[in-house]
XYZ file of C-alpha atoms in Angstrom:
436
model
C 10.074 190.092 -1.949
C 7.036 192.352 -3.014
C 5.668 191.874 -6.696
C 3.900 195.040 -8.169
C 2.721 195.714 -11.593
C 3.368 199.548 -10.667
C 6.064 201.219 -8.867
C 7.859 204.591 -9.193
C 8.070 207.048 -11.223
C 4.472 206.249 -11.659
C 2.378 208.223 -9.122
C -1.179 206.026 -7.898
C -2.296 204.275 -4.637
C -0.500 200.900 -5.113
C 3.237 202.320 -6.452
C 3.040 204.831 -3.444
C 1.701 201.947 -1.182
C 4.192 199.729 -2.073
C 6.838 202.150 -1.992
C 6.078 203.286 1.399
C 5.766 200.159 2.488
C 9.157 199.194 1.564
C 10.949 201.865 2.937
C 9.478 201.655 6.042
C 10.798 197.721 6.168
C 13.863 198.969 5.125
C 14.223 201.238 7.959
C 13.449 199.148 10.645
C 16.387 196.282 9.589
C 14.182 194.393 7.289
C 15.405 192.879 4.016
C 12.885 193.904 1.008
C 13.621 193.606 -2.480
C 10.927 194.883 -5.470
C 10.129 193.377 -8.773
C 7.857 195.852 -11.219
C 7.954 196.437 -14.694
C 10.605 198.655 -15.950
C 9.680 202.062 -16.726
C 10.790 205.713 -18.565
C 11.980 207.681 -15.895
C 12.876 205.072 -13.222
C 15.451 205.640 -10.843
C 18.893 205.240 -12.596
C 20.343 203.598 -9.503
C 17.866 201.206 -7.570
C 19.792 198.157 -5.647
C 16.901 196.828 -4.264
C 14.748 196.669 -7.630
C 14.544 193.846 -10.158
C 12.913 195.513 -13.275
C 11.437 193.018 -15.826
C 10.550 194.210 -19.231
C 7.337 196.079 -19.906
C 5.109 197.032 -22.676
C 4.580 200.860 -21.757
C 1.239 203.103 -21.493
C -0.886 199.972 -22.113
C -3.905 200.588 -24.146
C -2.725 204.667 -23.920
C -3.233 204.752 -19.603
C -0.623 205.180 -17.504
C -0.104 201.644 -16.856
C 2.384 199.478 -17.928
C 2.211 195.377 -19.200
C 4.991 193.506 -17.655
C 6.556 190.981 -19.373
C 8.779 188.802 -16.580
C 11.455 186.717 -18.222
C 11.223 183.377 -15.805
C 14.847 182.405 -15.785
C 16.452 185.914 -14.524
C 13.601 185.883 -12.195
C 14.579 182.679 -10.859
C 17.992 183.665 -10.317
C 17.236 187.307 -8.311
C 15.052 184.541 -5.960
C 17.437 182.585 -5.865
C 20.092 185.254 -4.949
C 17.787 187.276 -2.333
C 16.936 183.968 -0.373
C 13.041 185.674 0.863
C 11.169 183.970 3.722
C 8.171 185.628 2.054
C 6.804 186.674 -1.317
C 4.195 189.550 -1.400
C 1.938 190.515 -4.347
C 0.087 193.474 -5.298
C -2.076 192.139 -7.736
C -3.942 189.073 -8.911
C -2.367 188.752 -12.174
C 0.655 189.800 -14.689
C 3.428 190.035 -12.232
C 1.092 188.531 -9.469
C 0.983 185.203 -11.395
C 4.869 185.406 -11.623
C 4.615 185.697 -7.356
C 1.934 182.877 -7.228
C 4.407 180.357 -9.338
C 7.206 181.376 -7.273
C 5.584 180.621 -3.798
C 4.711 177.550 -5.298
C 8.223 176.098 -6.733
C 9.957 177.668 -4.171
C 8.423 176.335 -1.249
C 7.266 180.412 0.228
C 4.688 181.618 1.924
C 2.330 184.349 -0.452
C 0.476 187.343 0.893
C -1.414 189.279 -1.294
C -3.138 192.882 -0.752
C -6.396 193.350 -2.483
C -5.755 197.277 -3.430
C -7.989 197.615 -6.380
C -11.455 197.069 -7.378
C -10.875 195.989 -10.369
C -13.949 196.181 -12.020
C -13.800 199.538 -12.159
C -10.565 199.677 -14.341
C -12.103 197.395 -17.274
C -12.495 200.228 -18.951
C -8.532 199.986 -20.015
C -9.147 196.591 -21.663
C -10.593 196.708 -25.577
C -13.823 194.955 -25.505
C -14.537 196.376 -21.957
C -18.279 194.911 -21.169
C -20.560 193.599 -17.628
C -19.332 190.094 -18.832
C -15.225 191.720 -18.356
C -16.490 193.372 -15.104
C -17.866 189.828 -13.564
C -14.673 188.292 -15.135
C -12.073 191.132 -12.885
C -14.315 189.982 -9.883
C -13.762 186.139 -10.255
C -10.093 186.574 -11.316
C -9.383 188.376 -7.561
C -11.385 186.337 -5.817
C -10.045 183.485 -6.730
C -6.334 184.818 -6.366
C -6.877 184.918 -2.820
C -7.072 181.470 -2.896
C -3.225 180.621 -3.727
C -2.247 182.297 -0.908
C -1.519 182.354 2.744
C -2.637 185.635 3.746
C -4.657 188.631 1.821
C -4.428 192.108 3.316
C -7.674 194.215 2.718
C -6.790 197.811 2.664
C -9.951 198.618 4.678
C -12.941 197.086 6.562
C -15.712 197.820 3.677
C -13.063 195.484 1.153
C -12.639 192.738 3.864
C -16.491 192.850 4.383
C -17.007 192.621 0.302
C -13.992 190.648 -0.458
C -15.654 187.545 2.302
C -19.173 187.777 0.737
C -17.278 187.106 -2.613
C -16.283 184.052 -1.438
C -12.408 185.227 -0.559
C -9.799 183.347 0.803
C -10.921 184.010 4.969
C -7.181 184.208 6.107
C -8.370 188.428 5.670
C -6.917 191.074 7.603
C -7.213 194.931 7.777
C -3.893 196.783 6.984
C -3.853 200.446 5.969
C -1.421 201.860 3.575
C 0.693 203.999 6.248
C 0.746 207.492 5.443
C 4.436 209.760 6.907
C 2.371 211.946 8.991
C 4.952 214.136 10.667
C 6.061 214.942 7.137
C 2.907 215.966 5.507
C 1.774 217.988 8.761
C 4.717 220.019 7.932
C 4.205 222.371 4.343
C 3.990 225.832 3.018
C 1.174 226.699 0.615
C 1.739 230.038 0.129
C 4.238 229.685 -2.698
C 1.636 227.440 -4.652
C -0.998 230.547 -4.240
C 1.083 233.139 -5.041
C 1.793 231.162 -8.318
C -1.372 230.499 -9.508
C -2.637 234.085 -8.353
C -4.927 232.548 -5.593
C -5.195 235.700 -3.225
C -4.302 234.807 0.421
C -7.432 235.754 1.784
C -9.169 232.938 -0.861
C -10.848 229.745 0.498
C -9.233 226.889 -1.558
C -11.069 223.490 -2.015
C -8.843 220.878 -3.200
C -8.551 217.536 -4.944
C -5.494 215.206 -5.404
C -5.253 212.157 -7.669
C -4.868 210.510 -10.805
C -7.505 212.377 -12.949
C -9.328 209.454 -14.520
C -12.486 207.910 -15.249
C -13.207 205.689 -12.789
C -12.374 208.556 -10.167
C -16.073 210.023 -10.886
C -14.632 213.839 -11.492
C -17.571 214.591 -13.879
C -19.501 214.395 -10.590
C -16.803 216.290 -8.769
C -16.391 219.244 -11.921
C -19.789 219.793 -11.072
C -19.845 220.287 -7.514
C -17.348 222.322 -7.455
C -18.582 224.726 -10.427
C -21.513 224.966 -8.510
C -19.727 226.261 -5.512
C -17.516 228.453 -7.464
C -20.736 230.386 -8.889
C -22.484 230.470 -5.144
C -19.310 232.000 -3.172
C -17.051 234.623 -5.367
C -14.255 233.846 -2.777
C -13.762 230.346 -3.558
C -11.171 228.958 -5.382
C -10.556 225.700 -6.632
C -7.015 223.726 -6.827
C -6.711 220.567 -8.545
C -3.423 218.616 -8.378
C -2.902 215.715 -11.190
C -2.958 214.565 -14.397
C -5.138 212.738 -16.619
C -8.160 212.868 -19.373
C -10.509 213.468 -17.100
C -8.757 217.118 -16.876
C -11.145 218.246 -20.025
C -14.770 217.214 -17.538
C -13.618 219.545 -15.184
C -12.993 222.359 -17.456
C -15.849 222.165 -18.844
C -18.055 222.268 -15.880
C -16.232 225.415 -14.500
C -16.128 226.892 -18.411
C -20.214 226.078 -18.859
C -20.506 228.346 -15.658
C -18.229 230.817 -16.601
C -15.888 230.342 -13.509
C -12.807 228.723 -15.116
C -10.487 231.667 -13.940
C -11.216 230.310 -10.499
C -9.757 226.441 -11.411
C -6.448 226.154 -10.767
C -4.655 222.937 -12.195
C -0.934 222.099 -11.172
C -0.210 218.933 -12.530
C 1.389 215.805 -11.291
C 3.445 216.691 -8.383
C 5.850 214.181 -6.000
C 8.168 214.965 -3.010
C 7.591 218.702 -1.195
C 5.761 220.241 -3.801
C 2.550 218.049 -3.325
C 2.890 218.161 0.407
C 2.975 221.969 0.057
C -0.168 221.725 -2.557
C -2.174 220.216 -0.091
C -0.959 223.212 2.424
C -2.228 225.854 -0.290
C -5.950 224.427 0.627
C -8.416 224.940 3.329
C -10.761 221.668 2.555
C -10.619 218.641 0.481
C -13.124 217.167 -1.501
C -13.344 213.790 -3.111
C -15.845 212.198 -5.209
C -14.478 208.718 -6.175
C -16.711 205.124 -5.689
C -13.564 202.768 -6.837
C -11.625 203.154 -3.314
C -10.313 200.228 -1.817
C -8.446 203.005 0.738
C -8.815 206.471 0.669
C -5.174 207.215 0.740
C -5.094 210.512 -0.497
C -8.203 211.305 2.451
C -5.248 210.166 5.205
C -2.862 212.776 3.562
C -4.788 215.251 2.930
C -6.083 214.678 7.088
C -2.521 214.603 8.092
C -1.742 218.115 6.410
C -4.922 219.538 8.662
C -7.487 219.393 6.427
C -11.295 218.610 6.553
C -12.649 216.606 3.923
C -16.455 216.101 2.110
C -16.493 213.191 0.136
C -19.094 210.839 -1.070
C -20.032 207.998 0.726
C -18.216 204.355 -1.072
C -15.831 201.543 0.320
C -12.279 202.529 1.478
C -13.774 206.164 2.461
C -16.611 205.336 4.815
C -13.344 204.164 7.416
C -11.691 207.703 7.171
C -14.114 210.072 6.574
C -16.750 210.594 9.523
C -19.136 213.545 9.496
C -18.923 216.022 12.323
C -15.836 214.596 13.295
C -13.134 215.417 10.605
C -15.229 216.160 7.791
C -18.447 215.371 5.947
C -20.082 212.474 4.452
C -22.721 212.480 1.986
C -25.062 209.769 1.219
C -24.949 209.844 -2.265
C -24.029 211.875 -5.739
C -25.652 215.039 -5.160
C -23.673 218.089 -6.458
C -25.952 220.587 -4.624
C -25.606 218.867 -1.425
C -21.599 218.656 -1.706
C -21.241 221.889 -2.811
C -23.276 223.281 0.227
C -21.614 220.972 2.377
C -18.201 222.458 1.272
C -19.478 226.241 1.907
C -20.874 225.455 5.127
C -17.327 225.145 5.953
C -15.938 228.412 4.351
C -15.586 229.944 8.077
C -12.373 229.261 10.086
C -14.314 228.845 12.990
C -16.517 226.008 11.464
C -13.235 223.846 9.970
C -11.024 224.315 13.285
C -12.737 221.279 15.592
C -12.748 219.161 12.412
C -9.250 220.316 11.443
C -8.403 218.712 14.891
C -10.634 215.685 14.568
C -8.209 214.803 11.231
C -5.364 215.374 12.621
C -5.934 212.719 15.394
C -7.749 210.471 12.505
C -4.379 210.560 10.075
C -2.039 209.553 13.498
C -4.333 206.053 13.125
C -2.857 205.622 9.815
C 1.225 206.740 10.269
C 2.870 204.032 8.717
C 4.973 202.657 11.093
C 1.383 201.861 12.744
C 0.851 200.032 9.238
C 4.234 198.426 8.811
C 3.355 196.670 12.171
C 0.406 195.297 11.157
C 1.697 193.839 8.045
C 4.831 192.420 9.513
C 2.333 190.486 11.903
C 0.301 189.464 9.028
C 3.353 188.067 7.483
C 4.766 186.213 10.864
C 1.271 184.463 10.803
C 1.872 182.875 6.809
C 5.306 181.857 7.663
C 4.075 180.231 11.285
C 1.292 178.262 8.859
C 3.682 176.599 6.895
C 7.112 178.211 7.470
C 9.555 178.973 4.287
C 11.649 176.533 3.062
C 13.445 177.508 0.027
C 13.965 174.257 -2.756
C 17.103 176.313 -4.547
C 19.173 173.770 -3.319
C 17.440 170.813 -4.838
C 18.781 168.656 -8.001
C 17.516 170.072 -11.060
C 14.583 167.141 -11.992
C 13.354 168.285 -8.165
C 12.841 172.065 -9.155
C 11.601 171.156 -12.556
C 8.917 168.759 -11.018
C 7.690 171.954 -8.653
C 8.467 174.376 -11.251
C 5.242 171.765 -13.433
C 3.655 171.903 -10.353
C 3.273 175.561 -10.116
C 2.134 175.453 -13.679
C -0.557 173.370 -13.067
C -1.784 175.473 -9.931
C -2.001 178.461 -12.359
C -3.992 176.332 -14.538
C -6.371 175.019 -12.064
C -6.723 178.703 -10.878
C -7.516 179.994 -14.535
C -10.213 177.251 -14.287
C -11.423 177.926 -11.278
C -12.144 181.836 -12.666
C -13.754 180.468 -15.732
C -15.801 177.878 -14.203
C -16.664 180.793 -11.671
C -17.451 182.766 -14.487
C -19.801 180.407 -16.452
C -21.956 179.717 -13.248
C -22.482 183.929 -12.730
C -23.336 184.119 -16.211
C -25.948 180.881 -16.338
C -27.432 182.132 -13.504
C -27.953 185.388 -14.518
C -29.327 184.115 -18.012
C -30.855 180.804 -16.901
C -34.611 180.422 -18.788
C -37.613 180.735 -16.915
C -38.864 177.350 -17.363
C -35.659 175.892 -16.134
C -35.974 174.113 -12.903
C -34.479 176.158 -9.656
C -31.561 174.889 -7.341
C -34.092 172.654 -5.300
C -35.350 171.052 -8.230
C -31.837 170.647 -10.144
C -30.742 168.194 -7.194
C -30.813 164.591 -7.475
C -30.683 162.477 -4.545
C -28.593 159.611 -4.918
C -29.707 156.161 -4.828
């Protein structure tokens, strides 16, 4: 039973992720049911979805505040009989998975896909003091639970120096290769007048903040101005639409930037077939997803060195890597490749990169992951116990959630009084007291 805060029709890393995830399960005999907040536009008919309700576009993102109602939660448990809970995030509907492992007896894995503290921005009184806070909440998730999946070696690394729950292990989000090596982008340049002959850099993502697109706006204006046969072709949707713009307006080469909007199914496969290269600029990666399917369709990609993109992107091989923010230096780095005879070895070296990642690769490894939590402990489901039993585990769970909250805060106040600890107060070796 997977518990995700996002799901479709939203389109992001962790509703895709989990969606993939699941259907890959699915097709291989495996029993997976989803609980995520309901949503406008969901799928009218969805058998193997619990919805719960949802306060929509939270704090005006794209993001949705779930509001689980316990006792018709309970009862889809109940009904579905998992060996297995799995959450997607450490709070909101991953609290709902953490009391349910506990008062029903279940092993919990969790996957650490975001960094959180580079989505604080979404809360009101967003501050360094939030930030710290998003880092000890996740951290100390990890500890309720069997297993946590890191999307990516730079997150396990990160996540163990936190102090993380060690039971770590790498698992990709899979990626359908065969189907995204299979598109036709000429339809997508004849309809936004990109001439055949043009060399199209593209990005594909949510277009938000924390995705560091003023960076990328900029990088790619500069391009734009250096080579008149460039063309730009950004697919998504967000606020971070009006950076770009700008950039490509303040050098007057707007008529070049081509947006299309969301897309899902076919139509973003064949967006990422209307390109040559792929560039990406973003630092809050736990897993560059979007780098696997952009590989799979063929494609080279420069991107900026950060966690979850160091693993996929490897200069010389498939693409390039650059060190740091440096618009100049990505923008020659992408017209170094504006030959066909300079992308074709590292159209190959992708290619073979992406087959790492197919997803029935990916389901493997998590299925193994999840053998290993139910080995520890093994499910046992308490449904069948007399109603003071459940109730006792049900206050049990309760007060694991509360020690946990604690946990964060006490967490929390440590960070904070070391960080703002006086001067003249003693150090560590002088705080201890030996006993008598």
């Amino acid at each position: 039973m997977m518990f995700t805060n996002t799901y479709q029709p939203i389109v992001g890393g962790v509703s895709e992720s989990v969606l993939r995830l699941t259907r890959r399960l699915q097709a291989q005999g495996h029993r997976v049911r989803v609980v995520a907040p309901r949503l406008t536009g969901q799928p009218e008919a969805e058998p193997d979805v619990v919805r719960v309700a949802a306060v929509q576009h939270f704090n005006g993102s794209d993001f949705s505040l779930p509001v689980p109602i316990p006792g018709r939660l309970h009862e889809a448990i109940e009904a579905f009989e998992p060996d297995i809970l799995h959450s997607h995030h450490p709070f909101l509907l991953g609290d709902t998975a953490a009391r349910a492992a506990e008062t029903y007896g279940l092993p919990l894995v969790f996957t650490h896909h975001t960094l959180y503290e580079h989505y604080t921005h979404y809360v009101p009184g967003d501050s360094p003091r939030m930030r710290r806070f998003a880092i000890a909440l996740a951290t100390q998730y990890t500890r309720l639970c069997d297993e946590v999946i890191a999307p990516s070696e730079s997150i396990r690394d990160l996540l163990l120096e936190r102090g993380a729950n060690p039971h770590l292990s790498v698992v990709p989000s899979g990626v359908d290769t065969a189907r995204f090596a299979r598109g036709r982008g000429e339809a997508w340049r004849r309809r936004l007048g990109i001439p055949a002959s043009a060399l199209v850099v593209g990005h594909l993502g949510r277009l938000a903040r924390e995705k560091n697109l003023d960076f990328l706006g900029e990088a790619l204006a500069q391009a734009l101005v250096r080579e008149p046969r460039l063309h730009a072709l950004v697919v998504g949707e967000g606020e971070a639409r009006q950076g770009l713009e700008a950039s490509a307006v303040r050098r007057e080469v707007a008529g070049r930037l081509h947006f299309t909007g969301g897309l899902q199914g076919q139509a973003l496969i064949d967006a990422y077939h209307a390109m040559d290269l792929f560039a990406f600029a973003s630092h809050s990666e736990t897993q560059g997803m979007v780098l696997v399917e952009a590989m799979a369709a063929g494609l080279p990609v420069v991107a900026v060195d950060a966690p979850g993109v160091r693993e996929v992107v490897v200069s010389g091989h498939n693409g390039r890597l650059l060190a740091e923010d440096d618009a100049e230096a990505m923008a020659t780095a992408l017209l170094a490749l504006s030959e066909p005879a300079s992308r074709a070895p590292l159209r190959e070296g992708a290619l073979t990169t992406a087959a790492a990642y197919d997803e029935a690769c990916c389901a493997e490894r998590c299925l193994a992951v999840y053998r290993r939590a139910i080995a520890r402990g093994g499910p046992f489901t308490r449904a069948d116990e007399n109603g003071w039993q459940w109730m006792r585990h049900r206050l049990e769970a309760e007060w694991r959630m509360l020690r946990h909250r604690g946990r964060v805060l006490g967490q929390l106040v440590q960070t904070e009084w070391d960080r703002e600890r006086p001067a003249w107060w003693p150090g560590e070796e002088e705080d201890r007291i030996e006993p008598k």
